[in-house]
Amino acid sequence: MYTVPELPYGYDQLGDYISGTIMQLHHDKHHQAYVDKLNAAIDTAPALRERSLETLLADISSLPESVQSAIRNHGGGHYNHSLFWQWMSPDGGGEPTGELAQKINERYGNFQGFVDEFTTKSLGVFGSGWAWLQPDMEIITTANQDTPIMQGLEVPLLGLDVWEHAYYLDYKNKRDDYVKAWWNVVNWDTVQQRFDAK
Ligand code: MN3
């Protein structure tokens, strides 16, 4: 059975950048719903319990057709959100350091160049989706709850949820204000750990 991981900080701890109301709704309701629907799908194909979620997502076309869209949407949702909570912190913000910073600077000129490009791509997602920084320093986007490993790509270093449910209560339709605020809570320690693990 899949379960929603506990938030590594309190709902209210991201301050004015992302409100406790959003965090509670996003974590307890939206993420929980992905988990519930993922579990319901797995119940209909119990053999899939033997496999990790990552291997299921990396190989969706090989799964029974009856569960493919549920694994893609709800499995992807569970996978993405489990990462997303770790990519934020009350002590977040600032800039990466060391080799990670060097790679970002090589690709984007400087940190602000990276922020600008990631922001532009995030704002360019039509409808619901995600923006990602990949280990090769490419910034990509996916629709809905699709995740880079579904496309044969590596596990991302960093990702941003740009579904309206992630910001509408705080920012209404202003996704740009949400993305701007989000940089203040990005947990670069997590990004660094994922970079070092590569
Ligand atoms: Mn979400």
Coordinates of N, CA and C in Angstrom, one line a residue, residues 33-188:
A33 N -5.4 11.9 -2.5 CA -6.2 11.4 -3.6 C -5.4 10.6 -4.6
Y34 N -4.3 11.1 -5.0 CA -3.4 10.3 -5.9 C -3.1 9.0 -5.3
V35 N -2.7 9.0 -4.0 CA -2.3 7.7 -3.4 C -3.5 6.7 -3.3
D36 N -4.7 7.3 -3.0 CA -5.9 6.4 -2.9 C -6.2 5.8 -4.2
K37 N -6.1 6.6 -5.3 CA -6.5 6.1 -6.6 C -5.4 5.1 -7.1
L38 N -4.1 5.4 -6.8 CA -3.0 4.5 -7.1 C -3.2 3.1 -6.5
N39 N -3.5 3.2 -5.2 CA -3.8 1.9 -4.5 C -5.0 1.1 -5.0
A40 N -6.0 1.9 -5.4 CA -7.2 1.2 -6.0 C -6.8 0.5 -7.3
A41 N -6.0 1.2 -8.1 CA -5.5 0.6 -9.4 C -4.7 -0.6 -9.1
I42 N -3.8 -0.6 -8.2 CA -2.9 -1.7 -7.9 C -3.7 -2.9 -7.3
D43 N -4.8 -2.6 -6.6 CA -5.6 -3.7 -6.1 C -6.2 -4.5 -7.2
T44 N -6.4 -3.9 -8.4 CA -6.9 -4.6 -9.5 C -5.8 -5.4 -10.3
A45 N -4.6 -5.1 -10.0 CA -3.5 -5.8 -10.7 C -2.4 -6.1 -9.6
P46 N -2.7 -7.0 -8.7 CA -1.8 -7.2 -7.5 C -0.4 -7.6 -7.8
A47 N -0.1 -8.2 -9.0 CA 1.2 -8.5 -9.3 C 2.2 -7.3 -9.3
L48 N 1.6 -6.2 -9.6 CA 2.4 -4.9 -9.7 C 2.9 -4.5 -8.3
R49 N 2.4 -5.1 -7.2 CA 2.9 -4.8 -5.9 C 4.3 -5.2 -5.7
E50 N 4.8 -6.2 -6.5 CA 6.2 -6.6 -6.4 C 7.2 -5.6 -6.9
R51 N 6.7 -4.6 -7.7 CA 7.6 -3.7 -8.4 C 7.6 -2.3 -7.7
S52 N 8.7 -1.6 -7.8 CA 8.7 -0.3 -7.3 C 7.9 0.6 -8.2
L53 N 7.5 1.7 -7.6 CA 6.7 2.7 -8.4 C 7.6 3.2 -9.5
E54 N 8.9 3.4 -9.2 CA 9.8 4.0 -10.3 C 9.8 3.0 -11.5
T55 N 9.9 1.7 -11.2 CA 10.0 0.8 -12.4 C 8.6 0.8 -13.1
L56 N 7.5 1.0 -12.4 CA 6.2 1.0 -13.1 C 6.1 2.2 -14.0
L57 N 6.5 3.4 -13.5 CA 6.4 4.6 -14.2 C 7.4 4.7 -15.4
A58 N 8.5 4.0 -15.3 CA 9.5 4.0 -16.3 C 9.1 3.0 -17.5
D59 N 8.0 2.3 -17.3 CA 7.7 1.2 -18.3 C 6.1 1.1 -18.4
I60 N 5.4 2.2 -18.5 CA 4.0 2.2 -18.4 C 3.4 1.3 -19.5
S61 N 4.0 1.4 -20.7 CA 3.3 0.7 -21.8 C 3.3 -0.8 -21.7
S62 N 4.2 -1.3 -20.7 CA 4.3 -2.8 -20.5 C 3.2 -3.2 -19.5
L63 N 2.5 -2.3 -18.8 CA 1.6 -2.6 -17.8 C 0.2 -3.1 -18.4
P64 N -0.6 -3.8 -17.6 CA -1.9 -4.1 -18.1 C -2.6 -2.8 -18.6
E65 N -3.3 -2.9 -19.7 CA -3.9 -1.7 -20.3 C -4.9 -1.0 -19.3
S66 N -5.6 -1.9 -18.5 CA -6.6 -1.4 -17.6 C -6.1 -0.5 -16.5
V67 N -4.8 -0.6 -16.2 CA -4.3 0.3 -15.1 C -3.3 1.4 -15.7
Q68 N -3.0 1.4 -17.0 CA -2.0 2.3 -17.5 C -2.3 3.8 -17.1
S69 N -3.5 4.2 -17.4 CA -3.8 5.6 -17.2 C -3.8 5.9 -15.7
A70 N -4.3 5.0 -14.9 CA -4.3 5.3 -13.4 C -2.9 5.4 -12.9
I71 N -2.0 4.5 -13.3 CA -0.6 4.5 -12.8 C 0.1 5.8 -13.3
R72 N -0.2 6.1 -14.6 CA 0.4 7.3 -15.1 C 0.0 8.6 -14.3
N73 N -1.3 8.7 -14.1 CA -1.8 9.9 -13.5 C -1.7 9.9 -12.0
H74 N -2.1 8.8 -11.3 CA -2.1 8.8 -9.9 C -0.7 8.4 -9.3
G75 N -0.1 7.4 -10.0 CA 1.3 7.0 -9.7 C 2.2 8.1 -9.9
G76 N 2.1 8.8 -11.1 CA 2.9 10.0 -11.3 C 2.7 11.1 -10.3
G77 N 1.4 11.3 -9.9 CA 1.1 12.3 -8.9 C 1.7 12.0 -7.6
H78 N 1.7 10.7 -7.2 CA 2.3 10.3 -5.9 C 3.8 10.5 -6.0
Y79 N 4.4 10.1 -7.1 CA 5.8 10.2 -7.2 C 6.3 11.6 -7.2
N80 N 5.6 12.5 -8.0 CA 6.0 13.9 -8.1 C 5.8 14.6 -6.8
H81 N 4.7 14.4 -6.2 CA 4.5 15.2 -4.9 C 5.4 14.7 -3.8
S82 N 5.7 13.4 -3.7 CA 6.6 12.9 -2.7 C 8.0 13.6 -2.8
L83 N 8.4 13.9 -4.0 CA 9.6 14.7 -4.3 C 9.4 16.2 -3.9
F84 N 8.3 16.7 -4.4 CA 8.0 18.1 -4.3 C 8.1 18.6 -2.9
W85 N 7.6 17.9 -1.9 CA 7.6 18.3 -0.5 C 9.1 18.5 0.0
Q86 N 9.9 17.6 -0.5 CA 11.4 17.6 -0.1 C 12.1 18.8 -0.8
W87 N 11.6 19.3 -1.9 CA 12.3 20.4 -2.6 C 12.0 21.7 -2.0
M88 N 11.2 21.7 -0.9 CA 10.9 23.0 -0.3 C 11.3 22.9 1.2
S89 N 11.6 24.1 1.8 CA 12.0 24.1 3.2 C 11.8 25.5 3.7
P90 N 11.4 25.6 5.0 CA 11.4 26.9 5.7 C 12.7 27.6 5.7
D91 N 13.8 26.8 5.6 CA 15.1 27.4 5.5 C 15.7 27.5 4.1
G92 N 14.7 27.4 3.1 CA 15.1 27.4 1.7 C 15.5 28.7 1.1
G93 N 15.6 28.7 -0.2 CA 16.0 29.9 -0.9 C 17.5 30.0 -1.0
G94 N 18.0 31.1 -1.5 CA 19.5 31.2 -1.7 C 19.9 30.6 -3.0
E95 N 21.1 30.1 -3.1 CA 21.7 29.6 -4.3 C 22.4 28.3 -4.0
P96 N 22.5 27.5 -5.0 CA 23.4 26.3 -4.9 C 24.9 26.7 -4.8
T97 N 25.7 25.7 -4.4 CA 27.1 26.0 -4.3 C 27.9 24.9 -5.0
G98 N 29.2 25.0 -5.0 CA 30.1 23.9 -5.4 C 29.9 23.5 -6.9
E99 N 30.0 22.2 -7.1 CA 30.0 21.7 -8.5 C 28.6 22.0 -9.2
L100 N 27.6 21.8 -8.3 CA 26.2 22.1 -8.9 C 26.1 23.5 -9.4
A101 N 26.5 24.5 -8.6 CA 26.5 25.9 -9.0 C 27.3 26.1 -10.3
Q102 N 28.4 25.4 -10.3 CA 29.3 25.5 -11.5 C 28.6 25.0 -12.8
K103 N 28.0 23.9 -12.7 CA 27.3 23.3 -13.8 C 26.1 24.2 -14.3
I104 N 25.4 24.8 -13.3 CA 24.3 25.7 -13.6 C 24.9 26.9 -14.4
N105 N 26.0 27.4 -13.8 CA 26.6 28.6 -14.4 C 27.1 28.4 -15.8
E106 N 27.7 27.2 -16.0 CA 28.2 26.8 -17.3 C 27.1 26.8 -18.4
R107 N 25.9 26.3 -17.9 CA 24.8 26.1 -18.9 C 24.0 27.4 -19.0
Y108 N 23.8 28.2 -18.0 CA 22.9 29.4 -18.0 C 23.6 30.7 -17.7
G109 N 24.9 30.7 -17.7 CA 25.7 32.0 -17.5 C 25.9 32.3 -16.1
N110 N 24.8 32.3 -15.3 CA 24.8 32.5 -13.9 C 23.5 32.0 -13.3
F111 N 23.4 32.1 -11.9 CA 22.3 31.6 -11.2 C 21.0 32.3 -11.7
Q112 N 21.1 33.6 -11.9 CA 19.9 34.4 -12.3 C 19.4 33.9 -13.7
G113 N 20.4 33.6 -14.6 CA 20.0 33.1 -15.9 C 19.3 31.8 -15.8
F114 N 19.7 30.9 -14.9 CA 19.0 29.7 -14.6 C 17.6 29.9 -14.1
V115 N 17.5 30.8 -13.1 CA 16.1 31.2 -12.5 C 15.2 31.7 -13.6
D116 N 15.7 32.6 -14.5 CA 14.9 33.2 -15.5 C 14.4 32.1 -16.5
E117 N 15.3 31.2 -16.9 CA 14.9 30.2 -17.9 C 13.9 29.2 -17.3
F118 N 14.2 28.8 -16.0 CA 13.2 27.9 -15.3 C 11.9 28.5 -15.2
T119 N 11.9 29.8 -14.8 CA 10.6 30.6 -14.6 C 9.9 30.6 -15.9
T120 N 10.6 31.0 -17.0 CA 9.9 31.1 -18.3 C 9.3 29.8 -18.7
K121 N 10.0 28.7 -18.5 CA 9.5 27.4 -18.9 C 8.3 27.0 -18.0
S122 N 8.3 27.4 -16.7 CA 7.2 27.1 -15.8 C 6.0 27.8 -16.3
L123 N 6.2 29.1 -16.6 CA 5.0 29.9 -17.0 C 4.5 29.5 -18.4
G124 N 5.3 28.8 -19.2 CA 4.9 28.3 -20.5 C 4.1 27.0 -20.5
V125 N 4.0 26.4 -19.3 CA 3.3 25.1 -19.3 C 1.8 25.4 -19.5
F126 N 1.2 24.9 -20.5 CA -0.2 25.1 -20.8 C -1.0 24.2 -20.0
G127 N -1.9 24.8 -19.1 CA -2.7 24.0 -18.3 C -1.9 23.5 -17.1
S128 N -2.1 22.2 -16.7 CA -1.5 21.7 -15.5 C -0.2 20.9 -15.9
G129 N 0.8 21.0 -15.1 CA 2.0 20.3 -15.3 C 3.1 20.7 -14.4
W130 N 4.3 20.3 -14.8 CA 5.5 20.5 -14.0 C 6.7 21.0 -14.8
A131 N 7.6 21.7 -14.1 CA 8.9 22.1 -14.7 C 10.0 21.4 -13.9
W132 N 11.0 21.0 -14.6 CA 12.1 20.1 -14.0 C 13.5 20.6 -14.4
L133 N 14.4 20.5 -13.4 CA 15.8 20.6 -13.8 C 16.4 19.2 -13.8
Q134 N 16.9 18.7 -14.9 CA 17.4 17.4 -15.1 C 18.9 17.4 -14.7
P135 N 19.5 16.2 -14.4 CA 20.9 16.1 -14.1 C 21.8 16.6 -15.2
D136 N 21.4 16.6 -16.4 CA 22.2 17.1 -17.5 C 22.1 18.6 -17.6
M137 N 21.3 19.2 -16.7 CA 21.1 20.7 -16.6 C 20.1 21.2 -17.6
E138 N 19.4 20.3 -18.3 CA 18.3 20.7 -19.2 C 17.1 21.1 -18.3
I139 N 16.4 22.1 -18.7 CA 15.1 22.4 -18.0 C 14.0 21.9 -19.0
I140 N 13.2 21.0 -18.5 CA 12.1 20.4 -19.3 C 10.8 20.6 -18.6
T141 N 9.7 20.4 -19.3 CA 8.4 20.5 -18.7 C 7.6 19.2 -19.0
T142 N 6.6 18.9 -18.2 CA 5.7 17.7 -18.5 C 4.3 18.2 -18.3
A143 N 3.4 17.5 -18.9 CA 2.0 17.8 -18.8 C 1.4 17.0 -17.6
N144 N 0.3 17.5 -17.0 CA -0.4 16.7 -16.0 C 0.5 16.2 -14.9
Q145 N 0.5 14.9 -14.6 CA 1.4 14.3 -13.6 C 2.5 13.5 -14.3
D146 N 2.7 13.7 -15.5 CA 3.8 13.0 -16.2 C 5.1 13.4 -15.5
T147 N 6.1 12.4 -15.5 CA 7.3 12.6 -14.8 C 8.5 12.3 -15.7
P148 N 9.6 12.9 -15.6 CA 10.7 12.6 -16.6 C 11.0 11.2 -16.8
I149 N 11.0 10.3 -15.7 CA 11.3 8.9 -16.0 C 10.4 8.2 -16.9
M150 N 9.2 8.7 -17.1 CA 8.3 8.1 -18.0 C 8.8 8.3 -19.5
Q151 N 9.6 9.3 -19.6 CA 10.1 9.6 -21.0 C 11.5 9.0 -21.2
G152 N 11.9 8.1 -20.3 CA 13.2 7.5 -20.4 C 14.3 8.4 -19.9
L153 N 13.9 9.5 -19.3 CA 15.0 10.5 -18.8 C 15.3 10.1 -17.3
E154 N 16.3 10.8 -16.8 CA 16.8 10.5 -15.5 C 15.8 11.1 -14.4
V155 N 15.9 10.7 -13.2 CA 15.2 11.3 -12.1 C 15.6 12.8 -12.0
P156 N 14.7 13.7 -11.9 CA 15.1 15.1 -11.8 C 15.8 15.5 -10.5
L157 N 16.5 16.6 -10.7 CA 17.2 17.2 -9.5 C 16.2 18.1 -8.7
L158 N 15.3 18.8 -9.5 CA 14.4 19.8 -8.9 C 13.2 19.8 -9.7
G159 N 12.0 20.1 -9.1 CA 10.8 20.2 -9.9 C 9.8 21.1 -9.2
L160 N 9.0 21.7 -10.1 CA 8.0 22.7 -9.6 C 6.6 22.3 -10.1
D161 N 5.7 22.2 -9.2 CA 4.3 21.9 -9.5 C 3.6 23.2 -9.9
V162 N 3.2 23.3 -11.2 CA 2.5 24.5 -11.6 C 1.0 24.3 -11.9
W163 N 0.4 23.2 -11.3 CA -1.0 23.0 -11.3 C -1.6 24.2 -10.5
E164 N -2.8 24.6 -10.9 CA -3.5 25.7 -10.2 C -3.7 25.4 -8.7
H165 N -3.9 24.1 -8.4 CA -4.1 23.7 -7.0 C -2.9 24.1 -6.1
A166 N -1.8 24.2 -6.7 CA -0.5 24.5 -6.0 C -0.5 26.0 -5.6
Y167 N -1.3 26.9 -6.2 CA -1.1 28.3 -5.9 C -2.4 29.1 -5.9
Y168 N -3.5 28.6 -6.5 CA -4.6 29.4 -6.7 C -5.1 30.2 -5.5
L169 N -5.2 29.5 -4.4 CA -5.7 30.2 -3.1 C -4.9 31.3 -2.7
D170 N -3.6 31.3 -2.9 CA -2.7 32.4 -2.6 C -2.6 33.4 -3.7
Y171 N -2.5 33.0 -4.9 CA -2.1 33.9 -6.0 C -3.1 34.0 -7.1
K172 N -4.3 33.4 -6.9 CA -5.3 33.4 -7.9 C -4.7 32.9 -9.3
N173 N -4.9 33.7 -10.3 CA -4.4 33.2 -11.6 C -3.0 33.6 -11.9
K174 N -2.3 34.2 -10.9 CA -1.0 34.8 -11.1 C 0.1 33.7 -10.9
R175 N 0.3 32.9 -11.8 CA 1.3 31.8 -11.7 C 2.7 32.5 -11.6
D176 N 2.9 33.6 -12.2 CA 4.2 34.2 -12.2 C 4.6 34.7 -10.7
D177 N 3.6 35.1 -10.0 CA 3.9 35.5 -8.6 C 4.2 34.3 -7.7
Y178 N 3.5 33.2 -8.0 CA 3.8 32.0 -7.3 C 5.2 31.5 -7.6
V179 N 5.6 31.5 -8.8 CA 6.9 31.0 -9.2 C 8.0 31.9 -8.6
K180 N 7.8 33.1 -8.6 CA 8.7 34.1 -8.0 C 8.9 33.9 -6.5
A181 N 7.8 33.6 -5.8 CA 7.8 33.4 -4.4 C 8.5 32.0 -4.1
W182 N 8.2 31.0 -5.0 CA 8.7 29.7 -4.7 C 10.2 29.6 -4.6
W183 N 11.0 30.4 -5.3 CA 12.4 30.4 -5.2 C 12.9 30.7 -3.8
N184 N 12.1 31.3 -3.0 CA 12.4 31.6 -1.6 C 12.3 30.4 -0.7
V185 N 11.7 29.4 -1.1 CA 11.6 28.2 -0.3 C 12.3 26.9 -0.9
V186 N 13.0 27.1 -2.0 CA 13.6 26.0 -2.7 C 14.7 25.4 -1.7
N187 N 14.7 24.1 -1.5 CA 15.6 23.5 -0.6 C 16.8 23.0 -1.4
W188 N 17.8 23.8 -1.5 CA 19.0 23.5 -2.4 C 19.8 22.3 -1.8

